[in-house]
Amino acid sequence: MKGRDIISILDLSRKELLNIFKLASEIEDAPNVYRDELRGHVLALLFFEPSTRTMYSFQTAMARLGGYSLVFSDTSKTSIAKGETLGDTIRMFDGYADAIVIRHKIEGAAKYAADIAEAPVINAGDGTHHHPTQAIIDLYTIWKYRRRLEGLNIGVLGDLKYGRASTSFIYGVSLFKPNKLFLISPTELRLKEEVKSDLDKFGLDYIETTDLEGVIKDLDILYVTRIQKERFPDPAEYERVKGSYVVNMDLLRSARETLMVMHPLPRVDEISTDVDSSRYAYYFKQAKCGVPIRMAILKLIIKG
Ligand code: NCD
């Protein structure tokens, strides 16, 4: 994988994903073996949109591999405030770093950066489009705690229209032949047509529903997402759909004992905090998997 860009999770094969999982698991078992793996290497983290987990887990991953990160997350302190273009900014960091991680509100920004840069580019979120490394973390969490990804009943809940994490997760799931895929959302926030037509092309069956209570008992995985307030062109539309679903212990009474409730985080109010201490809560474990997975990805694309 040396030198590879990761713009969409579909840039990776099932086999490559399983290799990443195996390496991440080895890193979790023996982190000290890898502590000098990227010594002398530099990673550029270019965040044009807010981030907590993605930015700091990449930074942590690079530090735990012995490498260094150049971070910018406040464009007002860079030459972008003087009118420098995205293309020129990428050219600069391409000259400084061994790999570039970029998050931007414009769909296609990461692909644009990858076309310019010689260094490998990782998409850390481009608008409502893709967020591949989040999906790799999500799949790894299932692989780690369930020991399999095939044949599961998977529900994806919330803002499927604007959510890039959910879109990438759904594309990722499509590589592992789920038993049933339930897309649960208000009608206004259904998965985009172009993503559905990709799923049709892959021959993946899915069921669209608004009825969370109706499907909860069938699920092995419930992937919950935040309604993406910042993406709504019309605030009145957000007001109509906000708070559409709340996952709480009442709802989970009819769930399978082994149900995993996941969430890419940040959560607002879509999972009530009473779930946090229950057997169903996997979202903080999932966030923790961000470090070994990003360590594995950085090692593989920088060093091979
Ligand atoms: C997600 C994102 O930025 O798309 N966050 C993340 O990276 N874990 C999800 C979200 O913001 O809702």
mmCIF file of C-alpha atoms and ligand atoms in Angstrom:
data_model
loop_
_atom_site.group_PDB
_atom_site.id
_atom_site.type_symbol
_atom_site.label_atom_id
_atom_site.label_comp_id
_atom_site.label_asym_id
_atom_site.label_seq_id
_atom_site.Cartn_x
_atom_site.Cartn_y
_atom_site.Cartn_z
ATOM 1 C CA MET A 1 0.000 0.000 0.000
ATOM 2 C CA LYS A 2 3.059 2.287 0.002
ATOM 3 C CA GLY A 3 2.283 5.658 -1.584
ATOM 4 C CA ARG A 4 -1.451 4.950 -1.915
ATOM 5 C CA ASP A 5 -4.104 7.645 -1.582
ATOM 6 C CA ILE A 6 -7.183 6.760 0.463
ATOM 7 C CA ILE A 7 -10.047 8.910 -0.795
ATOM 8 C CA SER A 8 -12.927 6.438 -0.508
ATOM 9 C CA ILE A 9 -13.146 3.142 1.362
ATOM 10 C CA LEU A 10 -13.777 1.555 -2.035
ATOM 11 C CA ASP A 11 -10.141 2.379 -2.903
ATOM 12 C CA LEU A 12 -9.327 -0.632 -0.719
ATOM 13 C CA SER A 13 -10.150 -4.270 -1.301
ATOM 14 C CA ARG A 14 -11.601 -6.603 1.289
ATOM 15 C CA LYS A 15 -8.185 -8.278 1.521
ATOM 16 C CA GLU A 16 -6.390 -4.963 2.108
ATOM 17 C CA LEU A 17 -8.876 -4.062 4.837
ATOM 18 C CA LEU A 18 -8.282 -7.396 6.564
ATOM 19 C CA ASN A 19 -4.507 -6.760 6.368
ATOM 20 C CA ILE A 20 -5.008 -3.382 8.044
ATOM 21 C CA PHE A 21 -7.097 -5.058 10.778
ATOM 22 C CA LYS A 22 -4.410 -7.695 11.384
ATOM 23 C CA LEU A 23 -1.679 -5.082 11.653
ATOM 24 C CA ALA A 24 -3.815 -2.881 13.951
ATOM 25 C CA SER A 25 -4.419 -5.879 16.164
ATOM 26 C CA GLU A 26 -0.670 -6.671 16.305
ATOM 27 C CA ILE A 27 -0.018 -3.034 17.191
ATOM 28 C CA GLU A 28 -2.586 -3.243 19.997
ATOM 29 C CA ASP A 29 -0.899 -6.389 21.331
ATOM 30 C CA ALA A 30 2.693 -5.101 21.161
ATOM 31 C CA PRO A 31 2.762 -1.300 20.713
ATOM 32 C CA ASN A 32 6.435 -1.014 21.687
ATOM 33 C CA VAL A 33 7.522 -2.995 18.658
ATOM 34 C CA TYR A 34 6.271 -0.125 16.481
ATOM 35 C CA ARG A 35 7.398 2.876 18.487
ATOM 36 C CA ASP A 36 10.211 3.847 16.093
ATOM 37 C CA GLU A 37 8.516 2.662 12.910
ATOM 38 C CA LEU A 38 8.100 6.162 11.433
ATOM 39 C CA ARG A 39 10.952 7.966 13.184
ATOM 40 C CA GLY A 40 12.113 10.848 11.010
ATOM 41 C CA HIS A 41 8.853 10.920 9.035
ATOM 42 C CA VAL A 42 6.480 13.876 8.901
ATOM 43 C CA LEU A 43 2.690 13.868 8.545
ATOM 44 C CA ALA A 44 0.727 16.979 7.524
ATOM 45 C CA LEU A 45 -2.737 17.307 9.077
ATOM 46 C CA LEU A 46 -4.753 19.922 7.204
ATOM 47 C CA PHE A 47 -8.120 20.463 8.868
ATOM 48 C CA PHE A 48 -10.365 23.032 7.224
ATOM 49 C CA GLU A 49 -13.337 21.776 9.293
ATOM 50 C CA PRO A 50 -13.693 21.073 13.038
ATOM 51 C CA SER A 51 -12.420 17.754 14.382
ATOM 52 C CA THR A 52 -11.624 16.121 17.694
ATOM 53 C CA ARG A 53 -11.200 12.377 17.206
ATOM 54 C CA THR A 54 -9.902 12.319 13.655
ATOM 55 C CA MET A 55 -7.279 15.008 14.101
ATOM 56 C CA TYR A 56 -6.025 13.972 17.532
ATOM 57 C CA SER A 57 -6.061 10.257 16.832
ATOM 58 C CA PHE A 58 -3.975 10.774 13.676
ATOM 59 C CA GLN A 59 -1.614 12.918 15.742
ATOM 60 C CA THR A 60 -1.491 10.296 18.496
ATOM 61 C CA ALA A 61 -0.923 7.541 15.928
ATOM 62 C CA MET A 62 1.979 9.421 14.344
ATOM 63 C CA ALA A 63 3.504 10.146 17.779
ATOM 64 C CA ARG A 64 3.209 6.483 18.829
ATOM 65 C CA LEU A 65 5.082 5.492 15.669
ATOM 66 C CA GLY A 66 7.874 7.919 16.535
ATOM 67 C CA GLY A 67 6.971 10.398 13.767
ATOM 68 C CA TYR A 68 6.063 14.064 13.806
ATOM 69 C CA SER A 69 2.864 15.888 12.778
ATOM 70 C CA LEU A 70 2.472 19.330 11.262
ATOM 71 C CA VAL A 71 -1.017 20.447 12.181
ATOM 72 C CA PHE A 72 -3.157 23.220 11.015
ATOM 73 C CA SER A 73 -6.758 23.566 12.020
ATOM 74 C CA ASP A 74 -7.149 27.331 12.059
ATOM 75 C CA THR A 75 -6.882 28.764 8.564
ATOM 76 C CA SER A 76 -6.944 32.311 9.946
ATOM 77 C CA LYS A 77 -3.357 31.704 11.113
ATOM 78 C CA THR A 78 -2.070 30.483 7.728
ATOM 79 C CA SER A 79 -1.541 32.150 4.347
ATOM 80 C CA ILE A 80 -5.040 31.016 3.353
ATOM 81 C CA ALA A 81 -6.133 34.165 5.239
ATOM 82 C CA LYS A 82 -4.029 36.113 2.695
ATOM 83 C CA GLY A 83 -5.816 34.459 -0.223
ATOM 84 C CA GLU A 84 -3.545 31.471 -0.882
ATOM 85 C CA THR A 85 -5.404 28.772 -2.827
ATOM 86 C CA LEU A 86 -6.013 25.209 -1.673
ATOM 87 C CA GLY A 87 -3.840 23.970 -4.547
ATOM 88 C CA ASP A 88 -0.836 26.077 -3.506
ATOM 89 C CA THR A 89 -1.306 25.107 0.142
ATOM 90 C CA ILE A 90 -1.231 21.430 -0.851
ATOM 91 C CA ARG A 91 1.911 21.989 -2.989
ATOM 92 C CA MET A 92 3.667 23.482 0.061
ATOM 93 C CA PHE A 93 2.816 20.635 2.412
ATOM 94 C CA ASP A 94 3.666 18.114 -0.286
ATOM 95 C CA GLY A 95 7.193 19.510 -0.101
ATOM 96 C CA TYR A 96 7.344 19.167 3.707
ATOM 97 C CA ALA A 97 5.568 15.927 4.563
ATOM 98 C CA ASP A 98 5.607 12.182 3.786
ATOM 99 C CA ALA A 99 1.800 11.972 3.831
ATOM 100 C CA ILE A 100 -1.081 14.432 3.964
ATOM 101 C CA VAL A 101 -4.374 14.071 5.827
ATOM 102 C CA ILE A 102 -7.033 16.541 4.747
ATOM 103 C CA ARG A 103 -10.559 17.442 5.912
ATOM 104 C CA HIS A 104 -12.508 20.001 3.923
ATOM 105 C CA LYS A 105 -16.131 21.020 3.522
ATOM 106 C CA ILE A 106 -15.994 20.746 -0.280
ATOM 107 C CA GLU A 107 -16.829 17.359 -1.792
ATOM 108 C CA GLY A 108 -13.926 16.256 -3.937
ATOM 109 C CA ALA A 109 -11.346 18.373 -2.053
ATOM 110 C CA ALA A 110 -9.310 15.329 -1.000
ATOM 111 C CA LYS A 111 -9.286 13.933 -4.543
ATOM 112 C CA TYR A 112 -8.189 17.342 -5.792
ATOM 113 C CA ALA A 113 -5.349 17.358 -3.230
ATOM 114 C CA ALA A 114 -4.350 13.825 -4.227
ATOM 115 C CA ASP A 115 -4.149 14.829 -7.891
ATOM 116 C CA ILE A 116 -1.737 17.631 -6.959
ATOM 117 C CA ALA A 117 0.399 15.970 -4.282
ATOM 118 C CA GLU A 118 3.080 13.348 -4.844
ATOM 119 C CA ALA A 119 2.770 12.263 -1.225
ATOM 120 C CA PRO A 120 -0.108 9.931 -0.355
ATOM 121 C CA VAL A 121 -3.296 11.763 0.649
ATOM 122 C CA ILE A 122 -5.824 10.485 3.172
ATOM 123 C CA ASN A 123 -9.333 11.886 3.048
ATOM 124 C CA ALA A 124 -10.409 12.737 6.609
ATOM 125 C CA GLY A 125 -13.832 13.910 5.383
ATOM 126 C CA ASP A 126 -14.871 15.871 2.293
ATOM 127 C CA GLY A 127 -18.236 17.506 2.871
ATOM 128 C CA THR A 128 -21.072 14.965 2.849
ATOM 129 C CA HIS A 129 -19.074 12.591 0.665
ATOM 130 C CA HIS A 130 -16.546 10.170 2.204
ATOM 131 C CA HIS A 131 -14.705 9.521 5.464
ATOM 132 C CA PRO A 132 -12.856 6.280 4.727
ATOM 133 C CA THR A 133 -10.626 5.952 7.788
ATOM 134 C CA GLN A 134 -13.658 6.321 10.072
ATOM 135 C CA ALA A 135 -15.295 3.418 8.236
ATOM 136 C CA ILE A 136 -12.101 1.332 8.586
ATOM 137 C CA ILE A 137 -12.219 1.973 12.348
ATOM 138 C CA ASP A 138 -15.903 1.021 12.442
ATOM 139 C CA LEU A 139 -15.379 -2.233 10.563
ATOM 140 C CA TYR A 140 -12.339 -3.054 12.704
ATOM 141 C CA THR A 141 -14.420 -2.540 15.867
ATOM 142 C CA ILE A 142 -16.927 -5.127 14.623
ATOM 143 C CA TRP A 143 -14.145 -7.492 13.493
ATOM 144 C CA LYS A 144 -12.390 -7.124 16.857
ATOM 145 C CA TYR A 145 -15.409 -7.653 19.112
ATOM 146 C CA ARG A 146 -17.513 -9.922 16.859
ATOM 147 C CA ARG A 147 -14.692 -11.805 15.112
ATOM 148 C CA ARG A 148 -16.603 -11.607 11.831
ATOM 149 C CA LEU A 149 -18.089 -9.090 9.441
ATOM 150 C CA GLU A 150 -20.099 -11.341 7.143
ATOM 151 C CA GLY A 151 -23.696 -12.402 7.622
ATOM 152 C CA LEU A 152 -24.657 -9.760 10.184
ATOM 153 C CA ASN A 153 -27.904 -7.804 10.439
ATOM 154 C CA ILE A 154 -26.757 -4.220 10.351
ATOM 155 C CA GLY A 155 -28.889 -1.124 10.973
ATOM 156 C CA VAL A 156 -27.631 2.358 10.129
ATOM 157 C CA LEU A 157 -29.672 5.062 11.829
ATOM 158 C CA GLY A 158 -30.011 8.825 11.516
ATOM 159 C CA ASP A 159 -28.834 11.299 8.913
ATOM 160 C CA LEU A 160 -28.007 9.051 5.977
ATOM 161 C CA LYS A 161 -28.299 11.925 3.506
ATOM 162 C CA TYR A 162 -25.608 14.272 4.808
ATOM 163 C CA GLY A 163 -23.548 11.862 6.936
ATOM 164 C CA ARG A 164 -20.198 11.018 5.349
ATOM 165 C CA ALA A 165 -19.285 8.583 8.144
ATOM 166 C CA SER A 166 -22.492 6.599 7.563
ATOM 167 C CA THR A 167 -22.024 6.635 3.779
ATOM 168 C CA SER A 168 -18.470 5.316 4.075
ATOM 169 C CA PHE A 169 -19.600 2.729 6.640
ATOM 170 C CA ILE A 170 -22.335 1.520 4.281
ATOM 171 C CA TYR A 171 -19.850 1.246 1.402
ATOM 172 C CA GLY A 172 -17.480 -0.636 3.728
ATOM 173 C CA VAL A 173 -20.216 -3.022 4.843
ATOM 174 C CA SER A 174 -21.001 -3.719 1.192
ATOM 175 C CA LEU A 175 -17.592 -5.425 0.861
ATOM 176 C CA PHE A 176 -18.490 -7.976 3.555
ATOM 177 C CA LYS A 177 -21.895 -9.329 2.483
ATOM 178 C CA PRO A 178 -24.199 -8.523 5.401
ATOM 179 C CA ASN A 179 -27.236 -10.723 5.940
ATOM 180 C CA LYS A 180 -29.573 -7.711 6.086
ATOM 181 C CA LEU A 181 -28.871 -4.008 5.852
ATOM 182 C CA PHE A 182 -31.509 -1.697 7.336
ATOM 183 C CA LEU A 183 -31.282 1.993 6.455
ATOM 184 C CA ILE A 184 -33.290 3.729 9.175
ATOM 185 C CA SER A 185 -33.920 7.450 8.820
ATOM 186 C CA PRO A 186 -36.605 10.112 8.530
ATOM 187 C CA THR A 187 -37.819 10.176 4.907
ATOM 188 C CA GLU A 188 -36.126 13.556 4.379
ATOM 189 C CA LEU A 189 -32.734 12.102 5.362
ATOM 190 C CA ARG A 190 -32.677 8.931 3.296
ATOM 191 C CA LEU A 191 -29.459 7.746 1.696
ATOM 192 C CA LYS A 192 -28.553 9.665 -1.480
ATOM 193 C CA GLU A 193 -29.771 8.179 -4.768
ATOM 194 C CA GLU A 194 -26.236 7.855 -6.133
ATOM 195 C CA VAL A 195 -25.137 5.767 -3.148
ATOM 196 C CA LYS A 196 -28.226 3.565 -3.463
ATOM 197 C CA SER A 197 -27.543 3.030 -7.129
ATOM 198 C CA ASP A 198 -23.974 1.939 -6.236
ATOM 199 C CA LEU A 199 -25.416 -0.559 -3.735
ATOM 200 C CA ASP A 200 -27.749 -1.832 -6.460
ATOM 201 C CA LYS A 201 -24.762 -2.249 -8.769
ATOM 202 C CA PHE A 202 -22.957 -4.266 -6.081
ATOM 203 C CA GLY A 203 -26.066 -6.446 -5.758
ATOM 204 C CA LEU A 204 -26.481 -5.501 -2.104
ATOM 205 C CA ASP A 205 -30.045 -5.661 -0.782
ATOM 206 C CA TYR A 206 -31.135 -3.072 1.726
ATOM 207 C CA ILE A 207 -34.366 -2.152 3.449
ATOM 208 C CA GLU A 208 -35.250 1.523 3.929
ATOM 209 C CA THR A 209 -37.460 2.223 6.906
ATOM 210 C CA THR A 210 -38.408 4.956 9.375
ATOM 211 C CA ASP A 211 -39.375 2.390 12.025
ATOM 212 C CA LEU A 212 -36.515 1.839 14.453
ATOM 213 C CA GLU A 213 -38.737 0.086 17.034
ATOM 214 C CA GLY A 214 -39.872 -2.332 14.339
ATOM 215 C CA VAL A 215 -36.372 -3.542 13.434
ATOM 216 C CA ILE A 216 -34.377 -3.241 16.667
ATOM 217 C CA LYS A 217 -34.970 -6.873 17.703
ATOM 218 C CA ASP A 218 -33.394 -8.158 14.468
ATOM 219 C CA LEU A 219 -30.118 -6.241 14.663
ATOM 220 C CA ASP A 220 -26.565 -7.391 15.454
ATOM 221 C CA ILE A 221 -25.187 -3.891 14.897
ATOM 222 C CA LEU A 222 -26.906 -0.514 15.298
ATOM 223 C CA TYR A 223 -24.748 2.270 13.827
ATOM 224 C CA VAL A 224 -26.165 5.565 15.095
ATOM 225 C CA THR A 225 -25.331 8.940 13.550
ATOM 226 C CA ARG A 226 -25.806 12.587 14.410
ATOM 227 C CA ILE A 227 -28.171 14.740 12.366
ATOM 228 C CA GLN A 228 -25.610 16.878 10.499
ATOM 229 C CA LYS A 229 -26.999 20.305 11.402
ATOM 230 C CA GLU A 230 -24.200 22.210 9.646
ATOM 231 C CA ARG A 231 -25.031 20.621 6.254
ATOM 232 C CA PHE A 232 -28.686 21.678 6.050
ATOM 233 C CA PRO A 233 -29.272 24.411 3.470
ATOM 234 C CA ASP A 234 -32.515 25.299 5.288
ATOM 235 C CA PRO A 235 -32.468 25.591 9.115
ATOM 236 C CA ALA A 236 -36.245 25.000 9.163
ATOM 237 C CA GLU A 237 -35.662 21.534 7.660
ATOM 238 C CA TYR A 238 -33.213 20.764 10.483
ATOM 239 C CA GLU A 239 -35.784 21.895 13.058
ATOM 240 C CA ARG A 240 -38.299 19.460 11.544
ATOM 241 C CA VAL A 241 -36.057 16.390 11.805
ATOM 242 C CA LYS A 242 -33.869 17.061 14.849
ATOM 243 C CA GLY A 243 -34.457 14.658 17.701
ATOM 244 C CA SER A 244 -36.179 12.185 15.323
ATOM 245 C CA TYR A 245 -34.603 9.200 17.067
ATOM 246 C CA VAL A 246 -33.262 8.583 20.522
ATOM 247 C CA VAL A 247 -31.633 5.283 21.401
ATOM 248 C CA ASN A 248 -32.272 4.638 25.090
ATOM 249 C CA MET A 249 -32.516 1.661 27.452
ATOM 250 C CA ASP A 250 -36.261 1.518 26.922
ATOM 251 C CA LEU A 251 -35.793 0.865 23.214
ATOM 252 C CA LEU A 252 -32.965 -1.601 23.867
ATOM 253 C CA ARG A 253 -35.212 -3.793 26.011
ATOM 254 C CA SER A 254 -36.255 -5.606 22.840
ATOM 255 C CA ALA A 255 -32.697 -5.842 21.442
ATOM 256 C CA ARG A 256 -30.559 -8.980 21.162
ATOM 257 C CA GLU A 257 -28.215 -9.391 24.123
ATOM 258 C CA THR A 258 -25.203 -9.160 21.840
ATOM 259 C CA LEU A 259 -26.308 -6.026 19.957
ATOM 260 C CA MET A 260 -23.444 -3.563 19.436
ATOM 261 C CA VAL A 261 -24.532 0.099 19.473
ATOM 262 C CA MET A 262 -21.948 2.125 17.570
ATOM 263 C CA HIS A 263 -21.536 5.807 16.717
ATOM 264 C CA PRO A 264 -18.666 7.659 14.981
ATOM 265 C CA LEU A 265 -19.180 10.474 17.536
ATOM 266 C CA PRO A 266 -19.706 13.310 18.357
ATOM 267 C CA ARG A 267 -23.136 12.467 19.730
ATOM 268 C CA VAL A 268 -25.652 15.161 20.460
ATOM 269 C CA ASP A 269 -28.823 13.555 21.862
ATOM 270 C CA GLU A 270 -29.339 10.521 19.628
ATOM 271 C CA ILE A 271 -27.981 8.048 22.212
ATOM 272 C CA SER A 272 -29.103 8.730 25.730
ATOM 273 C CA THR A 273 -26.334 8.603 28.334
ATOM 274 C CA ASP A 274 -28.066 5.766 30.215
ATOM 275 C CA VAL A 275 -26.856 3.466 27.414
ATOM 276 C CA ASP A 276 -23.194 4.334 28.103
ATOM 277 C CA SER A 277 -22.779 1.916 30.996
ATOM 278 C CA SER A 278 -24.780 -0.891 29.342
ATOM 279 C CA ARG A 279 -23.448 -3.971 27.539
ATOM 280 C CA TYR A 280 -24.650 -2.440 24.250
ATOM 281 C CA ALA A 281 -22.339 0.593 24.262
ATOM 282 C CA TYR A 282 -19.386 0.202 21.893
ATOM 283 C CA TYR A 283 -18.906 3.825 20.773
ATOM 284 C CA PHE A 284 -16.096 4.733 23.151
ATOM 285 C CA LYS A 285 -14.302 1.452 22.414
ATOM 286 C CA GLN A 286 -14.805 2.295 18.730
ATOM 287 C CA ALA A 287 -13.197 5.732 19.187
ATOM 288 C CA LYS A 288 -10.230 4.091 20.924
ATOM 289 C CA CYS A 289 -9.698 1.825 17.908
ATOM 290 C CA GLY A 290 -8.932 5.025 15.961
ATOM 291 C CA VAL A 291 -5.337 5.033 17.158
ATOM 292 C CA PRO A 292 -4.189 1.474 16.228
ATOM 293 C CA ILE A 293 -6.089 1.655 12.923
ATOM 294 C CA ARG A 294 -4.537 4.987 11.984
ATOM 295 C CA MET A 295 -1.113 3.695 13.083
ATOM 296 C CA ALA A 296 -1.547 0.718 10.751
ATOM 297 C CA ILE A 297 -2.689 2.914 7.855
ATOM 298 C CA LEU A 298 0.176 5.398 8.300
ATOM 299 C CA LYS A 299 2.767 2.637 8.488
ATOM 300 C CA LEU A 300 1.405 0.952 5.367
ATOM 301 C CA ILE A 301 1.125 4.037 3.176
ATOM 302 C CA ILE A 302 4.386 5.696 4.300
ATOM 303 C CA LYS A 303 6.635 2.640 4.656
ATOM 304 C CA GLY A 304 4.759 -0.215 3.034
HETATM 305 C C1 NCD B 1 -17.815 12.382 11.883
HETATM 306 C C2 NCD B 1 -17.504 13.372 10.772
HETATM 307 O O1 NCD B 1 -16.767 14.347 10.957
HETATM 308 O O2 NCD B 1 -18.001 13.106 9.675
HETATM 309 N N1 NCD B 1 -16.981 12.533 12.986
HETATM 310 C C3 NCD B 1 -15.834 11.773 13.074
HETATM 311 O O3 NCD B 1 -14.902 11.943 12.315
HETATM 312 N N2 NCD B 1 -15.793 10.822 14.008
HETATM 313 C C4 NCD B 1 -19.238 12.291 12.251
HETATM 314 C C5 NCD B 1 -19.999 13.536 12.618
HETATM 315 O O4 NCD B 1 -19.463 14.644 12.633
HETATM 316 O O5 NCD B 1 -21.188 13.392 12.920
#
